[in-house]
Tab-separated table of C-alpha atoms in Angstrom:
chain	number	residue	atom	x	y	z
A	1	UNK	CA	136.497	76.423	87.302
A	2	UNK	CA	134.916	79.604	85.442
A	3	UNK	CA	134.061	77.340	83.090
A	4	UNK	CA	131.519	75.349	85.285
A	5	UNK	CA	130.541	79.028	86.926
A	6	UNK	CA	129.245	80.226	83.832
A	7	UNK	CA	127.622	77.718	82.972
A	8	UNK	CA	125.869	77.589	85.970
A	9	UNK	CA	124.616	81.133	85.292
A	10	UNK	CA	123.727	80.398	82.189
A	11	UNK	CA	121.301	77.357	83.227
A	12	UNK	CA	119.751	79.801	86.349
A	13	UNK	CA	119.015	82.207	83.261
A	14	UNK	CA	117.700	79.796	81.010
A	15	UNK	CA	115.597	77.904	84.486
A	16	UNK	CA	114.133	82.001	84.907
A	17	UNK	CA	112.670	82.141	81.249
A	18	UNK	CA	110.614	78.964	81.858
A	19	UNK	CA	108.008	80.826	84.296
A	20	UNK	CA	106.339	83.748	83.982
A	21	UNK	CA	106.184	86.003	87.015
A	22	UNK	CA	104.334	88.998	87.535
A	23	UNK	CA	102.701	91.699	89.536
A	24	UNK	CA	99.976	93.851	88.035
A	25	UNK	CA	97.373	95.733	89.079
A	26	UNK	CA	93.450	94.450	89.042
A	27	UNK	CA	91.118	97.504	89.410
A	28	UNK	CA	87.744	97.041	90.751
A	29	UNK	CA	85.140	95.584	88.563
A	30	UNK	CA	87.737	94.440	86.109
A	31	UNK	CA	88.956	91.103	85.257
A	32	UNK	CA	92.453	90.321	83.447
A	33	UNK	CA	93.572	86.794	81.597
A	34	UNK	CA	96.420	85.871	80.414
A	35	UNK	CA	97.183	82.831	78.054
A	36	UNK	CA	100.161	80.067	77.802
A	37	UNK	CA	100.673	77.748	75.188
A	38	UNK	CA	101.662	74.389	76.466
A	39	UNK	CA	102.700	71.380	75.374
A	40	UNK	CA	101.038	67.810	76.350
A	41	UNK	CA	102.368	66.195	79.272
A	42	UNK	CA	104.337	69.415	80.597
A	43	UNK	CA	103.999	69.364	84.462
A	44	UNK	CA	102.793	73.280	85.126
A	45	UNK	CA	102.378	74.983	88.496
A	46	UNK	CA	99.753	78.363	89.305
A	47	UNK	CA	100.801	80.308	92.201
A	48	UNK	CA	99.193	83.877	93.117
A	49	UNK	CA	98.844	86.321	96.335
A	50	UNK	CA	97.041	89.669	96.253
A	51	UNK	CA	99.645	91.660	97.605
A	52	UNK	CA	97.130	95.178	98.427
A	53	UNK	CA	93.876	95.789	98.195
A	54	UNK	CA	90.428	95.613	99.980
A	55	UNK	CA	90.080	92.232	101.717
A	56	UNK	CA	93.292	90.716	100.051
A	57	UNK	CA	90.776	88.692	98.115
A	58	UNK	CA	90.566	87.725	94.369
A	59	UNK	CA	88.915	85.276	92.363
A	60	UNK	CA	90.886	82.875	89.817
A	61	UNK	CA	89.993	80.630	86.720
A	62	UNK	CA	92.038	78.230	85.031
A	63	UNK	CA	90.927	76.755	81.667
A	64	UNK	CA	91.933	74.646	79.245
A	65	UNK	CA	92.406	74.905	75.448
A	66	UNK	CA	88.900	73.327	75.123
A	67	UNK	CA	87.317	75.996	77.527
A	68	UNK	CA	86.881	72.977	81.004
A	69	UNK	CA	87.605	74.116	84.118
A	70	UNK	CA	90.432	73.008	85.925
A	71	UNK	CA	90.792	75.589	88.752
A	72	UNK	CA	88.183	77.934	90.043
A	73	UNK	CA	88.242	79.696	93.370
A	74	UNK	CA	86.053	82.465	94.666
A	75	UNK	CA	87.378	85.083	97.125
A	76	UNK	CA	90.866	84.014	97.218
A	77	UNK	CA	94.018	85.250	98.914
A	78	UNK	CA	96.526	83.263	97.941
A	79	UNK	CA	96.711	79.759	96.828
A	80	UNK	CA	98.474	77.411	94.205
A	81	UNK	CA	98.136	74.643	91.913
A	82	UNK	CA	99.551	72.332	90.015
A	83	UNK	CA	98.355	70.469	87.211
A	84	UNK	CA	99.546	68.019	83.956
A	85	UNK	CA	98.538	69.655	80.812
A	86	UNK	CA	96.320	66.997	78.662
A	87	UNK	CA	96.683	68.496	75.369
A	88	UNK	CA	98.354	71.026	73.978
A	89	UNK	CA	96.978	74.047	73.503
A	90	UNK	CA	96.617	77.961	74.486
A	91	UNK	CA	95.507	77.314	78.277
A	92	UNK	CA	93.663	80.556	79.692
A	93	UNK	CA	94.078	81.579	83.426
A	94	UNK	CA	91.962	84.983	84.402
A	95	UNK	CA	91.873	87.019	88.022
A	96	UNK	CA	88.444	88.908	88.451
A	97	UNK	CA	87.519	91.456	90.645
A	98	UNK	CA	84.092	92.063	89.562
A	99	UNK	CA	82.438	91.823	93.524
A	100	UNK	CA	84.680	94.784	94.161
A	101	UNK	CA	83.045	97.778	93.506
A	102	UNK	CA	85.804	100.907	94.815
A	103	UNK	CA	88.892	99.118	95.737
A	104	UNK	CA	91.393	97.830	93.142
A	105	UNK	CA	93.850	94.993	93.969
A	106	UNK	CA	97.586	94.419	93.467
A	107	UNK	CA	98.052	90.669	92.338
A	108	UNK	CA	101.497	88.411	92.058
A	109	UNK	CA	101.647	85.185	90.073
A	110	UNK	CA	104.127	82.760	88.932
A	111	UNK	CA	103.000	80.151	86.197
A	112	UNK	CA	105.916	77.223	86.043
A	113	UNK	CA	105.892	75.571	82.783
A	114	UNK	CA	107.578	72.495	82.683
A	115	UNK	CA	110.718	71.273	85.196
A	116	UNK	CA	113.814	73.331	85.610
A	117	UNK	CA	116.377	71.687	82.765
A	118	UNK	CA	119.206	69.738	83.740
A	119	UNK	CA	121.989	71.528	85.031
A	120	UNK	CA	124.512	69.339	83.067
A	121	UNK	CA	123.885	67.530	79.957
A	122	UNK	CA	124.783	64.224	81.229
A	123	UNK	CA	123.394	64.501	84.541
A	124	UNK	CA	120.898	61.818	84.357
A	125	UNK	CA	123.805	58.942	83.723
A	126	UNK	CA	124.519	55.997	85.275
A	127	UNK	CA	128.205	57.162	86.652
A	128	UNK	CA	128.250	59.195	89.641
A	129	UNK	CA	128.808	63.305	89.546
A	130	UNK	CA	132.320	64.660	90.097
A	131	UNK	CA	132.758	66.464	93.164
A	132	UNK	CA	132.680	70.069	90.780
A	133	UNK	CA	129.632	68.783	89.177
A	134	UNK	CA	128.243	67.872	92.626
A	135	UNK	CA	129.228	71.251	93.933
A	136	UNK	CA	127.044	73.242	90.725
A	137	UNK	CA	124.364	71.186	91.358
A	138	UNK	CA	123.912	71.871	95.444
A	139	UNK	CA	124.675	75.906	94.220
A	140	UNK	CA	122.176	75.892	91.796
A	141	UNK	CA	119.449	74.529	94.187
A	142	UNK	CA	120.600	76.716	97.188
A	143	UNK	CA	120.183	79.855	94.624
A	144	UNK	CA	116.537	78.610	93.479
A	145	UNK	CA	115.700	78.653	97.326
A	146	UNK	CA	116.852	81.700	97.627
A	147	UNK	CA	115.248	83.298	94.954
A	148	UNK	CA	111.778	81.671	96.425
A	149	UNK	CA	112.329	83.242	99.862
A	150	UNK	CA	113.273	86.935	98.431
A	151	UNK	CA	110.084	86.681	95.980
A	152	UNK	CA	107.776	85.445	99.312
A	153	UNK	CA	110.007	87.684	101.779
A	154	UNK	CA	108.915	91.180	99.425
A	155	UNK	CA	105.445	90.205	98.737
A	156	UNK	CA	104.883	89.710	102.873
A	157	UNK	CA	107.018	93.346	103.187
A	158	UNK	CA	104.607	94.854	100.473
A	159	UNK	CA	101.292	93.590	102.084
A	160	UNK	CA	102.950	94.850	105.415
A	161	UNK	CA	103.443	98.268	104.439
A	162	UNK	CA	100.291	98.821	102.596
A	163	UNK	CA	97.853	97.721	105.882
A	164	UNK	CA	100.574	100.042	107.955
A	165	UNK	CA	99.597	102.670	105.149
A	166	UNK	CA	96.553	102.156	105.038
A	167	UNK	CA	96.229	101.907	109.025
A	168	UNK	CA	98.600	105.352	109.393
A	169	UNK	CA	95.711	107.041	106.991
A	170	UNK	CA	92.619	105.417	109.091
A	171	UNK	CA	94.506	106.984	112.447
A	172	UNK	CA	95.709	110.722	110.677
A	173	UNK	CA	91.877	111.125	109.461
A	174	UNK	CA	90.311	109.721	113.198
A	175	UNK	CA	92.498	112.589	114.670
A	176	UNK	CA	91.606	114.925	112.477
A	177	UNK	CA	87.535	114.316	113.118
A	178	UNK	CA	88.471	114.344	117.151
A	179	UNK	CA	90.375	117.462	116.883
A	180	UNK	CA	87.298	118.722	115.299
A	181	UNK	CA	85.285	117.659	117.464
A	182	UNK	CA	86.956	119.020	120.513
A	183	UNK	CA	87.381	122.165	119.094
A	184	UNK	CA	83.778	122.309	118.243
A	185	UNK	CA	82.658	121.457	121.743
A	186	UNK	CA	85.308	123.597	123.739
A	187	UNK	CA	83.802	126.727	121.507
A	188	UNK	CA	80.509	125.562	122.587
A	189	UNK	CA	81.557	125.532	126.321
A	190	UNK	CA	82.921	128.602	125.959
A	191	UNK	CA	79.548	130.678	124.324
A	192	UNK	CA	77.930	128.664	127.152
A	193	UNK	CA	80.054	129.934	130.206
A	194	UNK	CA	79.767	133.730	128.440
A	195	UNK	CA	75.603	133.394	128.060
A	196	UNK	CA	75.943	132.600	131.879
A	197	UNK	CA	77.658	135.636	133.044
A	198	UNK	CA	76.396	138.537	130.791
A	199	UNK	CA	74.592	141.448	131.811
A	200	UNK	CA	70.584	141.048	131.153
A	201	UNK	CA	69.441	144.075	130.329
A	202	UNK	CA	66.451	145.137	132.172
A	203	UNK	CA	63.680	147.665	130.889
A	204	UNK	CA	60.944	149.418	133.561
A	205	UNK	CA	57.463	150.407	133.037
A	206	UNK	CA	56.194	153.701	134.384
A	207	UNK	CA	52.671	153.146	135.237
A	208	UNK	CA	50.818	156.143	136.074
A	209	UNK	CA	48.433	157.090	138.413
């Protein structure tokens, strides 16, 4: 029995090293690329959100060792794809931000190279799974579900607290300008209401005879 449970860790481990996750920061007018070398025939999957930023908007590239475009998408925020690499080669995938001009973003990706090995080593034969095997294998795809829902579940609680940040700012700096402005006008009101009742003071001309 702990024999079968570590394994299974190990495998999750080893399924975790095959894609490359990451949140970075794009700041505005600035465009960042990153490379993977793949092998011909490996099934790969692109997935990206910008989690903060402006319009939640980005745009993405993917290239090929030969320099074609595979994926292009303008003003994007969020989308994924997947594609069957034709050669191998360094593939290049880049997210711009080069229409921004003052806001910088906050993008997530996840590049999946290849499929998730086998859990077992003989898991593709012709006999059936024993029930423990059976049991590993229904684990390990519960935990991979997880793992999707906490990685989707945090981006959506980022994106939520930066537009409630970003709203709480828009609302402290309003008050601030009506506050002002009240202040400004009930000074006004109040030189007003004094010009009103003060004492003119009157001056008399002695004309003589």
């Amino acid at each position: 029995m702990l024999f079968w449970f570590l394994l299974l860790c190990v495998q999750l481990m080893l399924g975790w090293i095959r894609a490359s996750e990451l949140t970075f920061e794009l700041p505005d007018n600035a465009k960042q690329c990153f490379y993977e070398d793949i092998s011909v025939g490996t099934k790969c999957t692109l997935e990206f959100q910008v989690v903060t930023g402006g319009h939640y908007d980005v745009d993405c590239r993917l290239e090929d060792p030969d320099g074609t475009v595979l994926y292009k998408e303008m003003k994007k925020q969020y989308d994924s794809f997947t594609f069957t690499a034709s050669r191998n080669g360094t593939f290049k995938f880049c997210f711009s931000n080069e229409f921004s001009t003052f806001t910088h973003k906050t993008v997530y990706f996840d590049f999946q190279v290849g499929d998730d090995p086998p859990l077992f080593p003989n898991e593709n034969r012709v006999t059936a799974l024993t029930q423990m095997e059976s049991a590993c294998v229904s684990i390990h795809e519960a935990l991979k579900s997880v793992i999707d829902y906490q990685t989707h579940f945090r981006l959506r609680e980022t994106q939520g607290r930066s537009r409630a940040e970003d709203l709480n700012t828009r609302v402290a700096f309003w008050s601030i300008g009506e506050a002002c402005i009240l202040l400004v006008v009930s000074i006004s009101q109040v030189l007003l209401l004094r010009s009103f009742f003060s004492d003119k003071k009157t001056t008399t001309t002695r004309v003589g005879s």
